[in-house]
Amino acid sequence: MNKEYMRQAIMTEPGRIEFRKVKSPGKLMPDEVLLEIKKIGICGSDIHVWHGKHPFTSYPIVQGHEYSGEVIAVGNNVTKVKPGNKATGRPQLVCGSCNPCKRGDYNVCENLKVQGFQANGCAQDYFVLPEDRVVKLPDNISYQDGAMVEPLAVGAHCSSRITELKGKNVVVFGAGTIGNIVSQFVKIKGASKILVSDIHKFRLQKAKECGIEYINNASEESFEEAIKRVFGDEGFQVAIEAAGAEKPIVNAVNHIENGSEIIILGVFDKPAGIHMSFVCEHELIIKGSMMYKHEDYLEAVDFLSRNLVNTKPLVSRMFDFEDYEKAYKYIDQKGSESLKIMMDINE
Ligand SMILES: [Zn+2]
Ligand SMILES: [Zn+2]
């Protein structure tokens, strides 16, 4: 690499992104990998930061945690990738010494910092990360799909939290990017009927385009009617809450088959009032699902390279790097009529 300076997009305060010319990364440590960033996805959490509503982010912050890039250089000890390879990386900075880390559950590290939120992300031309967080992308995965690996890994992890999927009927609440992806993952992993429930027609249409057969437009059809129509007497045995709202989780608790599992994936900004007597008397199991582990990234890459997941309908629009603010304004204006917005950095 010979460029001494690079562009960096820095959010100085909510609603303001400045472009700065900063020094490019210097000499690599033996375990480090240097990427030229190609694509960056914007997700719901980023949008909270843009609006100043993310509880655990302070400014200034360099965003960018869903990305793909080309390997430009590697440190002496790196074996996983070489210059010219496509790659992505996990944005999790973990302590390695808390109890969850020690037992391998670093996704729930007690001192977790996520790049783009509590540490700077990759919204710049070049980005350095250690080999252990790098994930190589096969050549048949585009840079656009490479930037989808992070949200896909959320789906991989969430689906792995479910004890048994084979033959189970599943309800997914929320048809945003994550709800859509999780629906695809539970389908690939052997679920029987999958019903996606949302109040936005556009998002439900995208779920259909991605191969999810059953949808419930909750603004037109009650949840009770929908589960009767789709499952009849079979009922449903798995529920995934990917909307972060009270009504869906109440519906899940009130209607799921006794002894079943409910996974919480949505971001709740306030407590939800569920009836604990159902949890008790129906022996419901309510589990959280937090981000992902490295193996979830590998599964996401595997499913992508085998064409098992369909991400094309999810990418609503691409913006040039220097139009970062425009991208957010577009997101604000489109609301639920768009899904993944991506930044094109160097492709
Ligand atoms: Zn994200
Ligand atoms: Zn830790």
XYZ file of C-alpha atoms and ligand atoms in Angstrom:
349
model
C 0.000 0.000 0.000
C 1.434 3.353 -0.882
C -1.352 5.792 -0.018
C -0.237 7.709 3.009
C -3.626 9.199 3.751
C -7.131 7.814 3.581
C -10.702 9.040 3.851
C -12.544 8.475 7.112
C -16.236 9.145 7.781
C -16.655 10.282 11.358
C -19.957 10.953 13.067
C -19.188 13.966 15.219
C -22.679 14.258 16.687
C -26.085 12.743 15.934
C -27.107 13.586 12.374
C -23.679 14.808 11.270
C -20.969 12.889 9.402
C -17.705 14.599 8.482
C -15.103 13.315 6.084
C -11.536 13.606 7.248
C -8.215 12.859 5.674
C -6.342 10.737 8.211
C -3.103 8.754 8.176
C -3.474 5.288 6.675
C -2.571 2.376 8.975
C 1.159 1.900 9.423
C 3.258 -1.236 9.776
C 1.236 -4.345 10.638
C 1.749 -6.473 13.742
C 2.543 -10.141 13.002
C -1.105 -11.233 13.483
C -2.756 -8.327 11.675
C -4.605 -8.087 8.383
C -5.070 -4.893 6.368
C -8.260 -4.585 4.334
C -9.284 -2.107 1.713
C -12.953 -1.667 2.603
C -15.342 -2.253 -0.299
C -18.891 -2.260 1.068
C -20.480 -1.309 4.402
C -24.051 -2.107 5.409
C -26.117 0.173 7.641
C -28.306 -1.522 10.251
C -30.943 -0.555 12.776
C -28.366 0.004 15.528
C -26.401 2.392 13.291
C -29.613 4.315 12.682
C -30.081 4.661 16.466
C -26.588 6.190 16.620
C -27.469 8.583 13.764
C -30.498 9.695 15.779
C -28.570 9.970 19.043
C -30.722 7.214 20.531
C -28.173 4.468 21.021
C -27.750 4.107 24.786
C -24.163 2.803 24.648
C -22.492 4.976 22.004
C -20.745 8.302 22.448
C -19.426 10.742 19.828
C -17.313 11.176 17.816
C -17.577 7.660 16.418
C -16.479 5.998 13.200
C -19.297 3.651 12.220
C -19.163 0.481 10.163
C -19.467 -3.068 11.489
C -21.015 -4.923 8.516
C -18.368 -4.905 5.828
C -16.364 -6.609 3.169
C -12.953 -5.767 1.830
C -9.940 -6.889 -0.130
C -6.884 -8.080 1.745
C -4.079 -5.648 0.922
C -1.361 -6.852 3.281
C -0.874 -9.355 6.100
C 1.476 -9.609 9.081
C 4.235 -12.234 9.155
C 2.271 -14.829 11.114
C -1.008 -14.631 9.204
C -2.022 -17.808 7.370
C -5.796 -17.465 6.978
C -5.780 -14.959 4.111
C -3.345 -13.457 1.646
C -3.311 -10.258 -0.403
C -5.971 -10.314 -3.096
C -8.424 -12.421 -1.039
C -11.886 -11.150 -0.195
C -12.619 -11.005 3.520
C -14.882 -9.737 6.253
C -14.461 -9.600 10.009
C -16.272 -9.777 13.325
C -16.582 -6.394 15.058
C -16.477 -7.801 18.628
C -13.726 -6.675 20.998
C -13.831 -9.011 23.985
C -11.833 -9.168 27.207
C -10.992 -12.872 27.224
C -10.892 -12.971 31.019
C -14.496 -12.695 32.280
C -16.416 -15.869 33.060
C -18.480 -15.919 29.812
C -15.265 -15.389 27.784
C -13.486 -18.149 29.701
C -16.235 -20.626 28.864
C -16.230 -19.582 25.191
C -19.335 -17.397 25.221
C -17.428 -14.271 24.209
C -20.492 -12.937 22.383
C -21.833 -12.136 25.848
C -18.479 -10.903 27.208
C -19.073 -8.754 30.270
C -16.759 -6.120 28.791
C -17.899 -6.391 25.185
C -17.103 -3.478 22.884
C -18.523 -3.482 19.387
C -16.660 -1.646 16.660
C -18.856 1.091 15.257
C -20.434 1.688 18.689
C -18.049 1.562 21.668
C -14.948 1.502 19.468
C -14.298 2.900 16.012
C -15.574 0.932 13.034
C -14.449 0.609 9.448
C -15.991 3.616 7.660
C -12.683 4.485 6.016
C -10.592 3.301 3.064
C -8.320 0.959 5.042
C -8.964 -1.056 8.159
C -6.752 -3.287 10.288
C -7.927 -6.227 12.347
C -6.327 -9.281 13.955
C -6.444 -12.558 12.081
C -8.675 -14.259 14.657
C -11.574 -11.950 13.766
C -11.007 -12.198 9.999
C -13.268 -14.424 7.919
C -12.165 -15.283 4.404
C -14.781 -14.982 1.667
C -14.658 -17.406 -1.257
C -14.273 -15.716 -4.648
C -17.851 -16.586 -5.636
C -19.204 -14.287 -2.897
C -19.603 -10.686 -4.069
C -18.466 -7.767 -1.938
C -22.142 -6.850 -1.559
C -22.908 -10.283 -0.115
C -19.714 -10.093 1.915
C -21.154 -7.105 3.743
C -24.277 -9.183 4.461
C -22.315 -11.824 6.375
C -22.666 -9.933 9.669
C -26.499 -9.864 9.666
C -26.503 -13.418 8.295
C -24.352 -14.480 11.248
C -27.040 -13.064 13.550
C -29.472 -15.450 11.847
C -27.013 -18.320 12.103
C -26.529 -17.756 15.825
C -30.213 -17.274 16.586
C -31.168 -20.453 14.747
C -28.458 -22.339 16.648
C -30.020 -21.225 19.949
C -33.104 -23.334 19.163
C -32.803 -26.811 20.664
C -34.503 -28.611 17.778
C -35.837 -27.186 14.521
C -36.545 -30.268 12.432
C -40.260 -30.621 11.776
C -41.189 -27.701 14.040
C -43.608 -24.955 13.018
C -42.024 -21.548 13.555
C -43.372 -18.026 13.924
C -40.987 -15.140 13.266
C -42.185 -11.747 14.466
C -40.714 -8.907 12.408
C -39.880 -9.027 8.689
C -37.007 -6.528 8.706
C -33.574 -7.623 7.513
C -32.912 -9.730 10.606
C -36.392 -11.304 10.758
C -36.125 -12.158 7.080
C -32.670 -13.688 7.477
C -33.655 -15.730 10.532
C -36.680 -17.058 8.651
C -34.382 -18.215 5.873
C -32.002 -19.857 8.348
C -34.699 -21.828 10.192
C -36.026 -22.975 6.828
C -32.593 -24.166 5.686
C -32.137 -25.957 9.012
C -35.283 -28.045 8.632
C -38.218 -26.181 10.165
C -41.603 -27.239 8.838
C -43.985 -24.308 8.282
C -42.668 -20.790 8.844
C -45.014 -17.871 9.406
C -43.608 -14.342 9.327
C -45.695 -11.679 11.026
C -45.261 -7.935 10.506
C -47.382 -4.844 9.945
C -45.486 -3.626 6.873
C -46.578 -4.896 3.473
C -43.249 -4.047 1.797
C -41.284 -6.167 4.248
C -43.700 -9.096 4.059
C -43.409 -8.977 0.265
C -39.621 -9.220 0.614
C -40.037 -12.276 2.843
C -42.094 -13.881 0.065
C -39.413 -13.007 -2.486
C -36.911 -14.773 -0.252
C -38.964 -17.953 -0.258
C -40.945 -17.634 2.986
C -44.334 -19.084 2.150
C -46.585 -17.909 4.979
C -47.054 -14.315 6.004
C -49.336 -12.535 8.446
C -49.979 -8.871 7.820
C -50.921 -8.031 11.388
C -52.431 -4.722 10.311
C -55.078 -6.654 8.360
C -55.372 -10.076 9.978
C -55.206 -10.911 13.677
C -52.423 -13.200 14.865
C -54.999 -15.734 16.114
C -56.582 -15.936 12.665
C -53.195 -16.261 11.003
C -51.963 -19.175 13.133
C -55.282 -20.966 12.641
C -55.092 -20.443 8.884
C -51.469 -21.561 8.577
C -50.980 -24.205 11.268
C -54.531 -25.421 11.953
C -54.404 -27.966 14.773
C -50.622 -28.372 14.510
C -49.894 -25.147 16.369
C -46.356 -23.752 16.508
C -43.427 -24.909 18.594
C -40.826 -22.166 18.082
C -41.229 -18.394 18.182
C -38.579 -15.819 17.325
C -39.157 -12.229 18.364
C -37.275 -10.015 15.897
C -39.456 -6.919 16.177
C -38.584 -5.654 19.655
C -42.196 -4.869 20.493
C -44.600 -5.879 23.235
C -47.491 -7.212 21.181
C -45.458 -9.903 19.360
C -43.873 -11.282 22.531
C -47.264 -11.332 24.243
C -48.691 -13.205 21.250
C -45.829 -15.666 21.387
C -46.251 -16.361 25.105
C -50.023 -16.639 24.863
C -50.256 -18.890 21.810
C -47.162 -21.081 21.512
C -47.509 -24.801 22.228
C -46.833 -25.758 25.839
C -43.224 -26.649 26.568
C -41.882 -24.639 23.615
C -39.042 -22.206 23.046
C -39.178 -18.465 22.409
C -36.038 -16.676 21.247
C -35.634 -12.943 21.847
C -33.653 -11.251 19.095
C -35.375 -7.882 18.741
C -34.070 -4.790 20.505
C -36.594 -3.724 23.144
C -36.323 -0.132 24.300
C -38.729 -0.715 27.170
C -39.940 -3.653 29.269
C -42.703 -5.820 27.840
C -45.586 -7.096 29.970
C -45.887 -10.838 29.480
C -47.934 -13.081 31.717
C -45.471 -15.117 33.761
C -48.203 -17.572 34.665
C -48.068 -18.862 31.072
C -44.296 -19.197 31.300
C -44.730 -21.213 34.483
C -47.748 -23.352 33.750
C -46.880 -23.985 30.089
C -43.195 -24.588 30.856
C -42.116 -22.069 28.238
C -38.430 -21.507 27.624
C -37.488 -17.912 26.848
C -33.947 -17.402 25.561
C -31.986 -14.434 24.346
C -29.747 -14.437 21.305
C -26.846 -11.989 21.239
C -24.865 -11.252 18.064
C -22.817 -14.296 17.031
C -19.661 -16.304 17.448
C -16.979 -17.000 14.895
C -18.601 -20.273 13.798
C -21.776 -18.353 12.968
C -19.786 -16.228 10.521
C -18.410 -19.407 8.986
C -21.904 -20.881 8.645
C -23.167 -17.642 7.057
C -20.315 -17.709 4.534
C -20.967 -21.393 3.833
C -24.698 -20.842 3.217
C -23.929 -17.849 0.993
C -21.348 -19.667 -1.088
C -23.776 -22.564 -1.599
C -26.538 -20.147 -2.614
C -28.833 -21.324 0.175
C -29.726 -17.824 1.320
C -31.166 -15.091 -0.853
C -29.897 -11.644 0.083
C -30.613 -9.778 -3.157
C -34.164 -8.681 -2.272
C -32.818 -7.316 1.033
C -30.422 -4.738 -0.376
C -32.609 -1.754 -1.166
C -30.027 0.770 -2.284
C -26.319 1.534 -2.567
C -24.793 4.955 -1.863
C -21.313 6.302 -2.619
C -19.074 6.552 0.441
C -19.138 10.345 0.469
C -22.940 10.320 0.472
C -23.135 8.769 3.953
C -25.444 11.515 5.246
C -27.618 11.167 2.146
C -27.937 7.462 2.879
C -29.258 8.169 6.386
C -31.648 10.801 5.089
C -32.929 8.279 2.577
C -33.411 5.719 5.367
C -35.324 8.253 7.467
C -37.494 9.209 4.549
C -38.241 5.635 3.402
C -38.947 4.223 6.861
C -40.297 0.673 6.601
C -40.247 0.863 2.789
C -36.583 -0.041 2.605
C -34.361 -2.742 4.078
C -30.562 -2.852 3.877
C -28.824 0.291 2.687
C -25.173 -0.063 1.783
C -22.230 2.237 1.288
C -19.959 1.647 -1.660
C -16.462 2.521 -0.532
C -13.922 1.312 -3.078
C -15.595 -0.946 -5.594
Zn -25.649 -4.369 12.517
Zn -15.066 -11.126 28.469
